[in-house]
Short mmCIF file of C-alpha atoms and ligand atoms in Angstrom, two decimals:
data_model
loop_
_atom_site.label_atom_id
_atom_site.label_comp_id
_atom_site.label_asym_id
_atom_site.label_seq_id
_atom_site.Cartn_x
_atom_site.Cartn_y
_atom_site.Cartn_z
CA MET A 1 62.81 125.15 106.23
CA ASN A 2 61.43 122.31 104.26
CA ASN A 3 57.81 121.28 105.06
CA LYS A 4 58.78 117.90 106.29
CA VAL A 5 60.99 119.11 109.20
CA GLY A 6 58.20 121.90 109.73
CA HIS A 7 55.66 119.14 110.07
CA VAL A 8 58.04 117.05 112.54
CA ILE A 9 58.55 120.02 114.85
CA GLU A 10 54.84 120.90 114.79
CA LYS A 11 53.84 117.53 115.59
CA LEU A 12 56.28 117.34 118.60
CA ASN A 13 54.86 120.78 119.73
CA GLU A 14 51.24 119.71 119.42
CA ASN A 15 52.12 116.78 121.73
CA GLY A 16 53.61 119.36 124.38
CA TYR A 17 57.31 119.00 123.55
CA LYS A 18 59.82 121.57 122.59
CA ALA A 19 61.60 120.95 119.16
CA TYR A 20 64.29 122.82 117.11
CA LEU A 21 66.50 122.37 114.27
CA VAL A 22 70.15 122.42 115.31
CA GLY A 23 73.68 122.10 114.31
CA GLY A 24 74.91 121.89 110.68
CA TRP A 25 71.60 122.85 109.14
CA VAL A 26 71.22 126.21 111.09
CA ARG A 27 74.85 126.93 110.65
CA ASP A 28 74.69 126.48 106.82
CA TYR A 29 71.15 128.32 106.68
CA LEU A 30 72.73 131.43 108.53
CA MET A 31 75.59 131.33 105.93
CA GLY A 32 73.16 131.23 103.22
CA LEU A 33 74.08 127.72 102.21
CA GLU A 34 71.33 125.04 102.04
CA ALA A 35 71.20 121.33 101.50
CA HIS A 36 72.31 120.01 104.91
CA ASP A 37 70.77 116.98 106.63
CA PHE A 38 68.34 117.77 109.32
CA ASP A 39 69.17 117.44 112.96
CA VAL A 40 66.25 117.92 115.36
CA THR A 41 66.55 118.25 119.06
CA THR A 42 63.51 117.90 121.33
CA SER A 43 62.49 117.65 124.90
CA ALA A 44 60.79 114.38 124.21
CA LYS A 45 62.48 111.28 125.29
CA PRO A 46 63.32 108.77 122.66
CA ASP A 47 60.23 106.64 123.60
CA GLU A 48 58.14 109.65 123.54
CA VAL A 49 59.36 110.52 120.01
CA LYS A 50 58.39 107.01 118.82
CA GLU A 51 54.97 107.32 120.34
CA VAL A 52 54.42 110.71 118.56
CA PHE A 53 55.26 109.32 115.29
CA LYS A 54 53.74 105.88 115.80
CA GLY A 55 52.99 104.03 112.43
CA GLN A 56 55.85 105.67 110.60
CA THR A 57 59.28 104.47 109.94
CA ILE A 58 61.41 105.30 112.74
CA VAL A 59 64.77 103.63 113.42
CA ASP A 60 66.82 103.54 116.67
CA THR A 61 70.05 105.04 115.14
CA GLY A 62 71.63 105.94 118.41
CA LEU A 63 69.56 105.18 121.25
CA LYS A 64 72.31 105.57 123.83
CA HIS A 65 72.85 109.02 122.72
CA GLY A 66 69.16 109.62 122.67
CA THR A 67 68.79 109.60 118.74
CA VAL A 68 66.07 108.07 116.67
CA THR A 69 65.83 108.55 112.82
CA LEU A 70 62.46 109.26 111.42
CA VAL A 71 62.19 108.47 107.77
CA LEU A 72 59.89 110.78 105.82
CA ASP A 73 59.43 109.98 102.05
CA GLY A 74 62.85 108.44 102.04
CA GLU A 75 64.42 111.41 103.86
CA PRO A 76 66.04 110.77 107.06
CA ILE A 77 65.48 113.24 109.94
CA GLU A 78 67.51 112.75 113.23
CA ILE A 79 65.61 113.51 116.24
CA THR A 80 67.81 113.64 119.47
CA THR A 81 66.63 114.29 123.08
CA PHE A 82 67.97 117.37 124.68
CA ARG A 83 71.10 116.23 126.70
CA ARG A 84 73.23 117.66 129.30
CA GLU A 85 77.12 117.34 129.40
CA SER A 86 77.98 114.70 131.90
CA GLU A 87 81.48 113.40 133.09
CA TYR A 88 83.93 112.42 130.64
CA SER A 89 86.52 110.35 132.51
CA ASP A 90 88.12 109.04 129.26
CA GLY A 91 88.07 112.29 127.01
CA ARG A 92 86.11 110.25 124.57
CA HIS A 93 82.70 109.02 125.83
CA PRO A 94 80.57 110.65 128.36
CA ASP A 95 80.23 108.34 131.33
CA ARG A 96 76.45 108.29 130.92
CA VAL A 97 73.99 110.30 128.89
CA GLU A 98 71.60 112.53 130.67
CA PHE A 99 68.81 113.89 129.30
CA SER A 100 67.70 117.61 129.86
CA GLU A 101 64.73 119.66 129.84
CA SER A 102 66.28 122.86 128.47
CA ILE A 103 67.38 123.67 125.00
CA GLU A 104 70.03 125.99 126.44
CA GLU A 105 71.57 123.20 128.40
CA ASP A 106 71.62 121.07 125.18
CA LEU A 107 73.36 123.79 123.31
CA SER A 108 76.03 124.32 125.94
CA ARG A 109 77.43 120.81 125.52
CA ARG A 110 77.98 121.24 121.68
CA ASP A 111 81.41 121.85 120.42
CA PHE A 112 81.42 125.28 118.68
CA THR A 113 79.46 128.25 118.85
CA MET A 114 78.43 128.10 115.31
CA ASN A 115 77.19 124.64 116.06
CA ALA A 116 75.30 125.62 119.15
CA ILE A 117 72.22 127.58 117.58
CA ALA A 118 68.85 126.21 117.40
CA TYR A 119 65.92 127.32 115.36
CA SER A 120 62.12 126.71 115.53
CA PRO A 121 59.40 128.38 113.61
CA GLU A 122 57.77 129.39 116.83
CA GLU A 123 60.79 130.98 118.67
CA GLY A 124 63.03 131.78 115.83
CA ILE A 125 66.88 131.65 116.49
CA VAL A 126 68.08 130.43 119.81
CA ASP A 127 71.52 131.54 120.15
CA PRO A 128 72.70 131.77 123.80
CA PHE A 129 76.55 131.63 123.02
CA GLY A 130 76.81 134.24 120.16
CA GLY A 131 77.10 131.76 117.36
CA SER A 132 75.50 133.92 114.71
CA LYS A 133 77.89 136.59 115.48
CA ASP A 134 80.88 134.19 115.16
CA ILE A 135 79.45 132.86 111.94
CA GLU A 136 79.39 136.42 110.63
CA ALA A 137 83.01 136.94 111.63
CA LYS A 138 83.99 133.67 110.46
CA LEU A 139 85.27 132.30 113.62
CA ILE A 140 85.22 128.94 115.18
CA ARG A 141 84.94 129.32 118.98
CA GLY A 142 84.66 126.70 121.57
CA VAL A 143 81.39 127.03 123.42
CA ARG A 144 82.06 128.48 127.04
CA ASP A 145 85.63 127.29 127.85
CA PRO A 146 87.44 125.81 124.84
CA GLU A 147 90.14 124.11 126.86
CA GLU A 148 87.45 122.25 128.80
CA ARG A 149 85.42 121.36 125.77
CA PHE A 150 88.62 119.81 124.13
CA ASN A 151 89.63 118.04 127.30
CA GLU A 152 86.15 116.36 127.36
CA ASP A 153 86.43 115.11 123.95
CA GLY A 154 89.64 115.34 121.90
CA LEU A 155 87.98 114.71 118.58
CA ARG A 156 86.71 118.33 118.94
CA ILE A 157 90.29 119.65 118.25
CA LEU A 158 90.36 117.85 114.88
CA ARG A 159 86.64 118.96 114.10
CA ALA A 160 87.80 122.47 114.54
CA LEU A 161 90.61 122.06 111.95
CA ARG A 162 88.14 120.22 109.74
CA PHE A 163 85.49 122.97 110.00
CA ALA A 164 88.29 125.55 109.33
CA SER A 165 89.30 123.76 106.13
CA SER A 166 85.79 123.34 104.88
CA LEU A 167 84.28 126.68 105.63
CA GLY A 168 87.48 128.88 105.32
CA PHE A 169 86.92 130.12 108.97
CA GLU A 170 89.77 131.06 111.37
CA ILE A 171 89.92 129.36 114.74
CA GLU A 172 89.47 132.05 117.35
CA GLU A 173 92.66 132.73 119.28
CA GLU A 174 91.73 131.34 122.57
CA THR A 175 90.28 128.27 121.07
CA ALA A 176 93.39 127.71 118.75
CA LYS A 177 95.65 128.17 121.83
CA ALA A 178 93.55 125.53 123.77
CA ALA A 179 93.69 123.21 120.77
CA LEU A 180 97.41 123.29 120.50
CA LYS A 181 97.64 122.93 124.36
CA THR A 182 95.31 119.77 124.63
CA LYS A 183 96.23 118.20 121.42
CA GLU A 184 97.45 115.00 123.01
CA ARG A 185 93.82 114.33 123.89
CA LEU A 186 93.61 113.09 120.32
CA LYS A 187 95.60 109.96 121.44
CA ASP A 188 92.40 108.88 123.28
CA ILE A 189 90.29 108.99 120.03
CA SER A 190 89.90 105.73 118.07
CA ALA A 191 91.56 105.50 114.67
CA GLU A 192 88.29 105.34 112.70
CA ARG A 193 86.89 108.49 114.14
CA ILE A 194 90.33 110.46 113.54
CA ALA A 195 90.55 108.96 110.01
CA LYS A 196 87.00 110.29 109.22
CA GLU A 197 87.69 113.77 110.37
CA PHE A 198 91.12 113.80 108.79
CA SER A 199 89.68 112.85 105.44
CA GLY A 200 87.04 115.67 105.85
CA LEU A 201 90.00 118.02 106.62
CA LEU A 202 91.75 117.10 103.49
CA GLU A 203 88.68 117.50 101.18
CA GLY A 204 88.23 121.04 102.53
CA LYS A 205 89.13 124.10 100.27
CA TYR A 206 91.32 125.61 102.66
CA ALA A 207 93.02 122.34 103.75
CA ALA A 208 96.63 123.79 102.87
CA ASP A 209 96.22 126.84 105.08
CA VAL A 210 94.86 124.78 108.00
CA ILE A 211 97.55 122.12 107.76
CA ARG A 212 100.35 124.87 107.39
CA LYS A 213 99.06 126.48 110.58
CA TYR A 214 98.16 123.39 112.72
CA TRP A 215 100.63 120.72 111.64
CA GLU A 216 101.35 120.14 115.24
CA VAL A 217 97.85 118.67 115.75
CA ILE A 218 98.07 116.45 112.83
CA ALA A 219 101.66 115.32 114.09
CA VAL A 220 99.87 113.69 117.24
CA PHE A 221 98.49 110.93 114.97
CA ILE A 222 100.73 111.26 112.00
CA PRO A 223 104.24 111.99 113.59
CA GLU A 224 105.77 111.46 110.20
CA ILE A 225 104.76 114.86 109.13
CA GLN A 226 107.07 116.78 111.52
CA PRO A 227 110.40 116.06 109.58
CA MET A 228 108.76 117.41 106.68
CA VAL A 229 108.24 120.81 108.03
CA GLY A 230 111.09 123.21 107.08
CA PHE A 231 113.24 120.62 105.53
CA ASP A 232 115.30 122.35 103.01
CA GLN A 233 115.77 120.25 99.85
CA LYS A 234 119.09 121.85 98.71
CA ASN A 235 118.15 121.03 95.02
CA TYR A 236 117.53 123.44 92.23
CA HIS A 237 114.41 121.78 91.19
CA HIS A 238 112.75 123.01 94.13
CA VAL A 239 111.91 126.40 95.55
CA TYR A 240 109.92 125.11 98.57
CA ASP A 241 110.84 122.96 101.72
CA VAL A 242 109.37 119.53 101.69
CA MET A 243 106.25 120.43 103.59
CA GLU A 244 105.56 123.58 101.44
CA HIS A 245 106.09 121.54 98.33
CA SER A 246 103.91 118.87 99.47
CA LEU A 247 101.10 121.34 100.67
CA HIS A 248 101.18 122.67 97.02
CA VAL A 249 100.82 119.46 95.44
CA MET A 250 97.88 118.41 97.80
CA ASP A 251 96.28 121.82 96.69
CA GLU A 252 96.55 121.02 93.06
CA MET A 253 94.69 117.69 93.39
CA PRO A 254 90.98 117.34 93.20
CA ARG A 255 89.17 117.59 96.61
CA VAL A 256 89.09 113.84 97.23
CA ALA A 257 90.52 112.56 100.30
CA TYR A 258 92.72 109.66 98.90
CA LEU A 259 94.13 111.84 96.29
CA ARG A 260 94.82 114.67 98.55
CA PHE A 261 96.37 112.24 101.06
CA ALA A 262 98.63 111.00 98.36
CA GLY A 263 99.62 114.52 97.43
CA LEU A 264 100.31 115.55 101.10
CA PHE A 265 102.34 112.40 101.80
CA HIS A 266 103.96 111.55 98.49
CA ASP A 267 107.47 112.86 99.52
CA VAL A 268 107.25 111.75 103.12
CA GLY A 269 110.23 109.52 102.48
CA LYS A 270 112.36 112.56 101.51
CA PRO A 271 113.81 113.60 105.04
CA HIS A 272 114.87 109.97 105.51
CA THR A 273 116.82 109.49 102.25
CA PHE A 274 118.52 112.81 102.04
CA THR A 275 122.13 112.81 100.83
CA ILE A 276 124.43 115.83 99.74
CA ASP A 277 126.86 115.44 96.93
CA GLU A 278 130.24 117.28 96.49
CA GLU A 279 128.46 120.16 94.75
CA GLY A 280 126.41 120.79 97.80
CA VAL A 281 123.18 119.51 95.81
CA GLY A 282 120.56 117.41 97.70
CA HIS A 283 119.36 114.07 96.54
CA PHE A 284 116.68 111.79 97.77
CA TYR A 285 117.42 108.45 96.19
CA GLY A 286 114.96 105.82 96.90
CA HIS A 287 112.53 108.21 98.45
CA GLY A 288 109.61 106.83 96.76
CA LYS A 289 110.17 103.35 98.19
CA VAL A 290 110.84 104.46 101.73
CA GLY A 291 107.78 106.74 101.42
CA THR A 292 105.48 104.03 100.27
CA GLU A 293 106.38 102.02 103.35
CA MET A 294 105.85 104.91 105.63
CA VAL A 295 102.52 105.71 103.99
CA ARG A 296 101.41 101.95 104.32
CA GLU A 297 102.27 102.10 108.03
CA ILE A 298 100.28 105.44 108.71
CA LEU A 299 97.08 104.15 106.71
CA ASN A 300 97.35 100.79 108.78
CA ARG A 301 97.68 102.80 111.95
CA LEU A 302 94.54 105.01 110.97
CA LYS A 303 92.77 101.87 109.90
CA TYR A 304 91.88 103.18 106.45
CA ASP A 305 89.86 100.70 104.35
CA ASN A 306 91.85 98.46 101.98
CA GLU A 307 90.78 100.08 98.84
CA THR A 308 91.72 103.65 99.79
CA LYS A 309 94.99 102.28 101.27
CA ASN A 310 95.97 100.65 98.03
CA ARG A 311 95.19 103.63 96.00
CA ILE A 312 97.18 105.91 98.10
CA VAL A 313 100.20 103.47 98.53
CA THR A 314 100.33 102.79 94.61
CA LEU A 315 100.30 106.57 93.85
CA VAL A 316 103.25 107.21 96.20
CA ASP A 317 105.04 104.17 94.95
CA TRP A 318 104.77 105.48 91.38
CA HIS A 319 104.76 109.09 91.75
CA ASP A 320 108.43 109.30 90.98
CA ARG A 321 108.78 106.42 88.50
CA ARG A 322 109.34 107.18 84.86
CA ILE A 323 106.97 106.76 82.18
CA GLU A 324 107.95 107.40 78.72
CA VAL A 325 105.58 109.17 76.24
CA GLU A 326 105.45 105.91 74.24
CA GLU A 327 102.66 103.47 73.71
CA ARG A 328 104.66 100.62 75.09
CA SER A 329 105.46 102.36 78.32
CA ILE A 330 101.91 103.83 78.81
CA LYS A 331 100.37 100.43 78.02
CA ARG A 332 102.51 98.77 80.75
CA ALA A 333 101.49 101.37 83.26
CA LEU A 334 97.84 101.11 82.40
CA GLY A 335 97.98 97.20 82.72
CA LYS A 336 99.62 97.48 86.15
CA LEU A 337 97.74 100.39 87.47
CA GLY A 338 94.40 100.09 85.76
CA GLU A 339 92.67 103.04 84.01
CA GLU A 340 91.45 105.04 87.04
CA LEU A 341 94.72 104.89 89.04
CA PHE A 342 96.74 105.76 85.86
CA PHE A 343 94.87 109.13 85.33
CA ASP A 344 95.23 109.72 89.15
CA LEU A 345 98.96 109.12 88.81
CA LEU A 346 99.06 111.69 85.99
CA LEU A 347 97.26 114.10 88.26
CA ILE A 348 99.87 113.72 90.90
CA LYS A 349 102.70 113.94 88.57
CA ARG A 350 101.25 117.22 87.14
CA ALA A 351 100.77 118.66 90.49
CA ASP A 352 104.20 117.56 91.54
CA ALA A 353 105.69 119.45 88.31
CA LEU A 354 103.57 122.48 89.13
CA SER A 355 104.93 122.73 92.60
CA GLN A 356 108.57 122.79 91.70
CA ALA A 357 110.87 125.42 90.34
CA PRO A 358 109.10 127.19 87.36
CA GLU A 359 111.81 126.38 84.88
CA PHE A 360 110.73 122.62 85.05
CA LEU A 361 107.03 123.49 84.01
CA GLY A 362 107.99 121.96 80.68
CA ARG A 363 107.21 118.67 81.95
CA LEU A 364 103.54 119.58 82.02
CA GLU A 365 103.29 119.05 78.27
CA ARG A 366 104.50 115.33 78.72
CA TYR A 367 101.60 114.70 81.09
CA GLY A 368 99.28 116.12 78.64
CA ASP A 369 100.63 114.09 75.87
CA MET A 370 100.70 110.84 78.02
CA ALA A 371 96.95 111.48 78.78
CA ASP A 372 95.97 111.86 75.06
CA MET A 373 97.89 108.67 74.24
CA ALA A 374 96.24 106.72 76.98
CA GLY A 375 92.87 108.08 75.96
CA ARG A 376 93.52 106.72 72.50
CA ILE A 377 94.48 103.46 73.64
CA LEU A 378 91.45 103.09 75.66
CA ASP A 379 89.18 104.50 72.89
CA GLU A 380 90.58 101.76 70.44
CA GLU A 381 90.39 99.30 73.02
CA GLU A 382 94.06 98.20 72.43
CA CYS A 383 95.46 95.44 74.61
CA PHE A 384 97.21 96.33 77.61
CA SER A 385 95.94 93.62 80.23
CA ARG A 386 94.76 90.17 80.43
CA ALA A 387 91.31 91.42 80.14
CA GLY A 388 92.10 92.97 76.68
CA LEU A 389 93.76 89.69 75.34
CA LYS A 390 91.85 87.93 72.61
CA ILE A 391 92.37 84.67 74.47
CA ASN A 392 91.52 83.71 77.92
CA GLY A 393 92.43 81.00 80.69
CA ARG A 394 89.79 78.79 79.34
CA ASP A 395 91.37 78.67 75.73
CA LEU A 396 94.65 77.76 77.64
CA MET A 397 92.91 74.83 79.44
CA ASP A 398 91.56 73.82 76.21
CA LEU A 399 95.10 73.37 74.99
CA GLY A 400 95.73 71.01 77.88
CA ILE A 401 97.37 73.44 80.33
CA PRO A 402 96.26 72.71 83.78
CA SER A 403 94.37 75.37 85.68
CA GLY A 404 96.72 77.14 88.15
CA PRO A 405 99.33 79.72 88.27
CA GLU A 406 100.74 78.62 84.97
CA ILE A 407 97.84 79.94 83.20
CA GLY A 408 98.26 83.38 84.51
CA ARG A 409 102.07 83.37 83.88
CA ILE A 410 101.36 82.52 80.13
CA LEU A 411 98.68 85.06 79.66
CA ASP A 412 100.99 87.66 81.32
CA GLN A 413 103.74 86.80 78.85
CA LEU A 414 101.30 87.12 75.92
CA VAL A 415 100.22 90.54 77.04
CA ASP A 416 103.84 91.65 77.12
CA MET A 417 104.37 90.24 73.75
CA VAL A 418 101.38 92.11 72.26
CA ILE A 419 102.38 95.22 73.86
CA GLU A 420 105.89 94.85 72.53
CA GLY A 421 104.55 94.16 69.04
CA GLU A 422 105.91 90.73 68.96
CA VAL A 423 102.58 89.21 68.00
CA GLY A 424 99.33 90.66 67.00
CA ASN A 425 96.22 90.49 69.39
CA GLU A 426 94.76 87.62 67.29
CA LYS A 427 93.27 84.47 68.70
CA GLU A 428 95.14 82.05 66.19
CA ALA A 429 98.33 83.67 66.55
CA LEU A 430 98.16 83.85 70.37
CA LEU A 431 97.22 80.19 70.52
CA ASP A 432 100.05 79.20 68.46
CA ILE A 433 102.41 80.82 70.79
CA ALA A 434 100.75 79.33 73.87
CA GLU A 435 100.94 76.05 72.43
CA LYS A 436 104.84 76.31 72.11
CA MET A 437 104.91 77.86 75.56
CA LYS A 438 103.08 75.10 77.33
CA ASN A 439 106.14 72.67 78.10
P1 ATP B 501 78.56 118.52 108.95
O1 ATP B 501 77.46 117.39 109.09
O2 ATP B 501 78.44 119.50 107.86
O3 ATP B 501 79.91 117.89 109.22
P2 ATP B 501 77.35 119.14 111.51
O4 ATP B 501 77.61 120.42 112.36
O5 ATP B 501 76.10 118.74 111.24
O6 ATP B 501 78.31 119.39 110.38
P3 ATP B 501 77.73 116.80 112.93
O7 ATP B 501 79.03 115.88 113.18
O8 ATP B 501 76.80 116.16 111.99
O9 ATP B 501 78.32 117.97 112.36
O10 ATP B 501 77.06 116.91 114.36
C1 ATP B 501 75.87 117.55 114.40
C2 ATP B 501 75.94 118.57 115.58
O11 ATP B 501 76.22 117.84 116.91
C3 ATP B 501 77.16 119.61 115.47
O12 ATP B 501 76.51 120.72 114.89
C4 ATP B 501 77.39 119.94 116.88
O13 ATP B 501 76.27 120.70 117.48
C5 ATP B 501 77.10 118.53 117.69
N1 ATP B 501 78.37 117.71 117.81
C6 ATP B 501 78.87 116.75 116.90
N2 ATP B 501 80.05 116.20 117.47
C7 ATP B 501 80.16 116.64 118.52
C8 ATP B 501 81.16 116.65 119.43
N3 ATP B 501 82.35 115.66 119.45
N4 ATP B 501 81.17 117.51 120.51
C9 ATP B 501 80.17 118.27 120.80
N5 ATP B 501 79.32 118.49 119.91
C10 ATP B 501 79.18 117.75 118.80
MG1 MG B 502 75.67 116.66 110.19
#
């Protein structure tokens, strides 16, 4: 335990209060991992905590949950007063927060046994629900009665999946049954809280296993996932159904939420565009477009931020567009997508190829060549967008073109001509052409 937290606990003890480290820090410590933020729980009420640390930086971060944050040398330490579980009439927020005098009572309101362990230097480990044993067995088990825990707060169902995905633990049988039984409780949870846990789930190392097993839970807030499950593609490119293929693609992507989201849903349009030809071969014409709209709708519903939304929507939209291994084709894609999304797109195309029938692995070479080519274009600062053009809007206005959309149109046309090799990226030559374009 680090000295600062030791000092915080000691200070509270000296003033006659009980204090423990709880939650993620203790769990990770018992697993031999470190570097988790500190959550301290104490018998002191928020006002009393503030009194003990008078004169230091202490912020009200969640007073209605009894939480204040003490900042010691720039390091935040959350200090929360012992609480007891009170009524939840809406499955989301307890009707009121009640403080408690007992650590056991505080632990009993926590979600999973592995998160319901406390530690203090004086008392050592306090583990009334067998959390250490469950950590050893790699089990996520609801505290006391899992069904009741999930009914009280539906977010816990998704948290169970998120922890399973990040830790590689199994959800214990009764807890798993309860999660499936109560899954509709997730409908009461705000989009933002769902999105945050779902992103965490996607970033876990074991996300594919968890989604494969518990897709029905995800279908409560993303029903679009259901038709993907078991959907036979009837196409020689594919050895997997749509869901299995999508899970493989997701798994090949780096563990960054938006990339994995795009991987998981890049083919969500497939079940909706399926046709079979005379030979009995399945096709999905236009699935990229249909999928793009579906993904936009999902992201809007879950209230993802605009930046994330744009990235995912663009990747789904482009995943099936053909880009030639040619400078011009690559420059056009670079110009439309920007550098970062262009390379993200190559990742998804690669992952897509890796998740099809093995005889199509030859495509991988293409994507390597495309990356090399794009790298060279960027290194040599060749022009593929307005920003790389040797003239700008100011120069056009100096030619007497009025500011407005016309400027942008001309710049885009010039970029096109430079990419096509119809004119060199040189100021004089570009100005000459612009002069001719101006009326
Ligand atoms: P991590 O921060 O690594 O995600 P954590 O265990 O610290 O894991 P937090 O969400 O920070 O998770 O919550 C801190 C602790 O608060 C948890 O360990 C758990 O004891 C408790 N907790 C958090 N959310 C809930 C909830 N919805 N229901 C019951 N207890 C919860
Ligand atoms: Mg935490």
